[in-house]
mmCIF file of C-alpha atoms in Angstrom:
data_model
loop_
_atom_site.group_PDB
_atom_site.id
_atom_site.type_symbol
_atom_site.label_atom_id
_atom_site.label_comp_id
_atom_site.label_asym_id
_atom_site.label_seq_id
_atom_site.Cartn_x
_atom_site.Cartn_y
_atom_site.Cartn_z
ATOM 1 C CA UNK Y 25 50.184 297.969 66.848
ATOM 2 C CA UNK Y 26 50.032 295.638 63.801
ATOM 3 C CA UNK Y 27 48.135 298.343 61.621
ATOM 4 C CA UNK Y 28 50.342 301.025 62.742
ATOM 5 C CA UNK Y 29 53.598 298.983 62.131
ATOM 6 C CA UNK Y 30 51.392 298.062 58.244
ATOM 7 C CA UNK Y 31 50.756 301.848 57.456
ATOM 8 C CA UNK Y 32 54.913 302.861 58.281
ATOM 9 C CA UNK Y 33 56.048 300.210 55.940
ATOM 10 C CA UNK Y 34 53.662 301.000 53.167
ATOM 11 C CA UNK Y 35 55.193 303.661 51.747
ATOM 12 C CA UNK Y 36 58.833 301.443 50.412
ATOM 13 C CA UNK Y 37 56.723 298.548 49.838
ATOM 14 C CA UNK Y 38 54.995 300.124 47.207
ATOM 15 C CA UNK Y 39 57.490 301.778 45.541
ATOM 16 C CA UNK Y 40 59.480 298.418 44.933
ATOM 17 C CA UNK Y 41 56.538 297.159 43.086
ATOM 18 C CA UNK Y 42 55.538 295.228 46.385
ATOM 19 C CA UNK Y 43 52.195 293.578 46.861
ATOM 20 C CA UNK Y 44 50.725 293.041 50.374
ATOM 21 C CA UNK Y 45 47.166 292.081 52.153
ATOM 22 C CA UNK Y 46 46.460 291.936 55.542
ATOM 23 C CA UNK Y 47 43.692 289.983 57.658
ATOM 24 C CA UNK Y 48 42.178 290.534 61.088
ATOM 25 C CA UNK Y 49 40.006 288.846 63.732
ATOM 26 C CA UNK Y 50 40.980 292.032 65.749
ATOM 27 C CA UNK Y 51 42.211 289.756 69.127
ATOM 28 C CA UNK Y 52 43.908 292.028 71.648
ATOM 29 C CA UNK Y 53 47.115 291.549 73.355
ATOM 30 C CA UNK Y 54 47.460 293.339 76.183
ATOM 31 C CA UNK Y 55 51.328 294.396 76.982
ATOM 32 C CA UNK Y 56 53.747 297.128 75.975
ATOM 33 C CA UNK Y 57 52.257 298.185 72.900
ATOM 34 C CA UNK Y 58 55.810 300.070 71.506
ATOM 35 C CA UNK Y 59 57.637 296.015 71.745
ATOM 36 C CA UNK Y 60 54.635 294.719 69.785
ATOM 37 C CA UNK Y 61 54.764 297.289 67.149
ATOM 38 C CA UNK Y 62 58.341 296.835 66.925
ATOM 39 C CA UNK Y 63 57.918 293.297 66.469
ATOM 40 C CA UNK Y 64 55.755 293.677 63.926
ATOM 41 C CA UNK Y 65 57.467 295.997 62.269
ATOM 42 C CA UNK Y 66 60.249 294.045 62.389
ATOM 43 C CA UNK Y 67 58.218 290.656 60.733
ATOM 44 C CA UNK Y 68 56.856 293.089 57.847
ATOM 45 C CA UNK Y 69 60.296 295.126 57.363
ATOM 46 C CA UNK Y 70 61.746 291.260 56.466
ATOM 47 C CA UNK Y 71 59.085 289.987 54.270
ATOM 48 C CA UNK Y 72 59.558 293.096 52.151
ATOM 49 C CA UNK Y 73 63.492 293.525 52.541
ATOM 50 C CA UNK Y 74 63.848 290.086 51.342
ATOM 51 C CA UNK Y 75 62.139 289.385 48.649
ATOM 52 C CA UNK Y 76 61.006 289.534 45.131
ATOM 53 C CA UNK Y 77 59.936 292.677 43.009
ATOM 54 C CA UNK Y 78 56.605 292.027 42.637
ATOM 55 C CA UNK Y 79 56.542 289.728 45.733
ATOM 56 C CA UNK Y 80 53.754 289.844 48.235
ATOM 57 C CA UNK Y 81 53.664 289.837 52.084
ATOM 58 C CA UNK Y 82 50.986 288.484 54.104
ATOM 59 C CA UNK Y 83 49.825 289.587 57.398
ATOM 60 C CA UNK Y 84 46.757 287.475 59.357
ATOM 61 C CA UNK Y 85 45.750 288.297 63.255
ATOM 62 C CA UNK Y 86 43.646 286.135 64.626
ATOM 63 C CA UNK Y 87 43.056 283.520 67.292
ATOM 64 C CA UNK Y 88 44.443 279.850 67.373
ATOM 65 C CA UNK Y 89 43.920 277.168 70.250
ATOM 66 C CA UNK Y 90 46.421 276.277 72.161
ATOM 67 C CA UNK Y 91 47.027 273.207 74.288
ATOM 68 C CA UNK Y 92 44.111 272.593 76.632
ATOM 69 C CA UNK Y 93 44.236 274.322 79.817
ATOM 70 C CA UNK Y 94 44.259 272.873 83.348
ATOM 71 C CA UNK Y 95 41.092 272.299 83.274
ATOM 72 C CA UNK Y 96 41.586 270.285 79.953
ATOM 73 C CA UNK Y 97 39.359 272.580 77.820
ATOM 74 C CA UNK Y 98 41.446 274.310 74.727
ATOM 75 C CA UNK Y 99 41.828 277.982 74.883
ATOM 76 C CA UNK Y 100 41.959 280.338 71.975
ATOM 77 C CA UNK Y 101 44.897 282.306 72.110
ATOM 78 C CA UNK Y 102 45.978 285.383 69.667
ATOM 79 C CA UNK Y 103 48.423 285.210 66.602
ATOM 80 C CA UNK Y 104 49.773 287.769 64.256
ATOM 81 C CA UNK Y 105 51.315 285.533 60.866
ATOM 82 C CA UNK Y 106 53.478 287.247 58.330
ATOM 83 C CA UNK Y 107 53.966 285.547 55.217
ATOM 84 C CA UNK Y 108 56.291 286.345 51.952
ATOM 85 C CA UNK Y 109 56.917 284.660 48.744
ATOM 86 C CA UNK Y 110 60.584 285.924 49.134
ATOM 87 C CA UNK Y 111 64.047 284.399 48.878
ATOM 88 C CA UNK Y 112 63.779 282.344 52.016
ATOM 89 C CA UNK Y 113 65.648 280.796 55.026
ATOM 90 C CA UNK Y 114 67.690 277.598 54.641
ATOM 91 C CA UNK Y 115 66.778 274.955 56.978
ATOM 92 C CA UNK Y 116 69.861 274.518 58.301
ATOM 93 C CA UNK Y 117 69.394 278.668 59.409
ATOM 94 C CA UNK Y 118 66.230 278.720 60.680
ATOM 95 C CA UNK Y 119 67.502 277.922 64.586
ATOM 96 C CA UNK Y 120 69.494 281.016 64.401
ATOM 97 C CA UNK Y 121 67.920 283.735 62.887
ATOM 98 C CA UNK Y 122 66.944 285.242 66.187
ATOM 99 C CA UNK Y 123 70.402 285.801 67.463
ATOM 100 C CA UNK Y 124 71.702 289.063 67.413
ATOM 101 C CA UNK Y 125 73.826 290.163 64.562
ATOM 102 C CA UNK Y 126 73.171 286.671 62.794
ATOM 103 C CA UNK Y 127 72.330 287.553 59.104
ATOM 104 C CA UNK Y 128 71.561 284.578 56.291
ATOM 105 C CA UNK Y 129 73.167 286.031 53.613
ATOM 106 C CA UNK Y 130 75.487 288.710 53.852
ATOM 107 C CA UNK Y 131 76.023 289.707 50.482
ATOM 108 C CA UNK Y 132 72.190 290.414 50.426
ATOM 109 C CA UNK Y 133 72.813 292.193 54.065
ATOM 110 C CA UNK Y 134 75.091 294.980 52.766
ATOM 111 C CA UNK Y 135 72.457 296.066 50.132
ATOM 112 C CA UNK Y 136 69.276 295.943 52.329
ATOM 113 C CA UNK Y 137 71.069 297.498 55.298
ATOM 114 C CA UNK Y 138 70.170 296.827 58.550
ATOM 115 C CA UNK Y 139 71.920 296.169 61.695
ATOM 116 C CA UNK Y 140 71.089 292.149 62.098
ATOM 117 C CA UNK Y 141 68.960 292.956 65.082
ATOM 118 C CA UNK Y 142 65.387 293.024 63.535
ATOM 119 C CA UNK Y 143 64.571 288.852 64.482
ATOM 120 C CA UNK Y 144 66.324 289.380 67.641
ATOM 121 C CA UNK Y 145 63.778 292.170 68.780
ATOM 122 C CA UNK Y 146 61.088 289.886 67.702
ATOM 123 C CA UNK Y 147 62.337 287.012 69.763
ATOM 124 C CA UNK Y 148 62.231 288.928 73.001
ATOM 125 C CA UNK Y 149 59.098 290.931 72.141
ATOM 126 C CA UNK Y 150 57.261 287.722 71.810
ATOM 127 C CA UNK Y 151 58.976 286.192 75.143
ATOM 128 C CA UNK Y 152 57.722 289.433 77.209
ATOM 129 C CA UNK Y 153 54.447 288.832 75.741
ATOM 130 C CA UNK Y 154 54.673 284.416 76.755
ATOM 131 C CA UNK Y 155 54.500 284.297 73.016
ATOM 132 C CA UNK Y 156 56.343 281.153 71.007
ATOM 133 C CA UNK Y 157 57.428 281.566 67.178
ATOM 134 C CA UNK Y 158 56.825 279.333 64.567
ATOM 135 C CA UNK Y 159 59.272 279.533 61.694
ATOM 136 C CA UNK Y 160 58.167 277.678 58.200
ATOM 137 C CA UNK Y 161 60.548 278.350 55.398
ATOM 138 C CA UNK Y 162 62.455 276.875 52.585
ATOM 139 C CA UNK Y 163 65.436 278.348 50.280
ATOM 140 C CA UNK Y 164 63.411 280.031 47.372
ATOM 141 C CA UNK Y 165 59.763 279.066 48.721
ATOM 142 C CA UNK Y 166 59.421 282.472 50.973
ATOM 143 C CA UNK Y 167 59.126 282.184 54.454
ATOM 144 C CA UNK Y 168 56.189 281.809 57.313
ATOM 145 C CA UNK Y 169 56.587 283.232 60.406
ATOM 146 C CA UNK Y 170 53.769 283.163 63.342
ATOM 147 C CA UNK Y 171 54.087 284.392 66.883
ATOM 148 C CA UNK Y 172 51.470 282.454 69.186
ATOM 149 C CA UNK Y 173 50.832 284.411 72.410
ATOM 150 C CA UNK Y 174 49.753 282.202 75.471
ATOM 151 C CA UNK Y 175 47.293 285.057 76.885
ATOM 152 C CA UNK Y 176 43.782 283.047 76.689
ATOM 153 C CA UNK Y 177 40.614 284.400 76.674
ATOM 154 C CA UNK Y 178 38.493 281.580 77.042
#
């Protein structure tokens, strides 16, 4: 889902003078594969919307460990990261940029478009999926986000 989301935003990033790279340890996630491209889509469709000509988004999939299991061994658990060297989130914004209809900056919002929905969709793909989201960002620094799926293959 994560290449197929990669290849359908291609095609604006590259017109805007947009530079992006992606990396894979090829983990699987087994689930509704139409949420997780969404989601991704979603992730990618920000780091470009919001940034920089000449900017660059990052996408890694891979596996991370998680807290031990029961057992009290660690488990390695999938990951997809997308990173930007775009405009950024405010600190004091980063708690609600997965509500619905919740946009940063809306001056920025009427020129990009959108309906304020995209984080939203990731929030509950990554909840069907027992996924958490890690949000690192700063105002002007780009932005960091990484959705950690608790599906370990041991």
């Amino acid at each position: 889902a994560s290449a197929q989301a990669g290849n359908s935003v291609r095609g604006g990033a590259t017109a805007s003078g947009f530079y992006g790279s992606a990396s894979a340890a090829h983990p699987t996630v087994r689930g509704n594969r139409k949420m997780l491209y969404e989601m991704t889509r979603n992730l990618l469709d920000n780091a470009i919307k919001y940034n920089h000509p000449g900017g660059y988004a990052k996408v890694a999939v891979g596996w991370t460990v998680s807290p031990s299991s029961k057992e009290g061994r660690p488990l390695s658990c999938p990951f997809i990261s997308v990173e930007d060297n775009g405009i950024g989130i405010p600190k004091e914004d980063t708690d609600r940029i997965f509500e619905r209809f919740y946009r940063v900056d809306k001056s920025h919002s009427r020129a990009t478009g959108g309906t304020g929905l995209g984080l939203s969709i990731v929030k509950h793909a990554a909840l069907l999926h027992k996924g958490t989201i890690e949000v690192l960002s700063g105002l002007g620094s780009g932005t960091v986000i990484t959705v950690k799926f608790q599906m370990p293959v041991s």
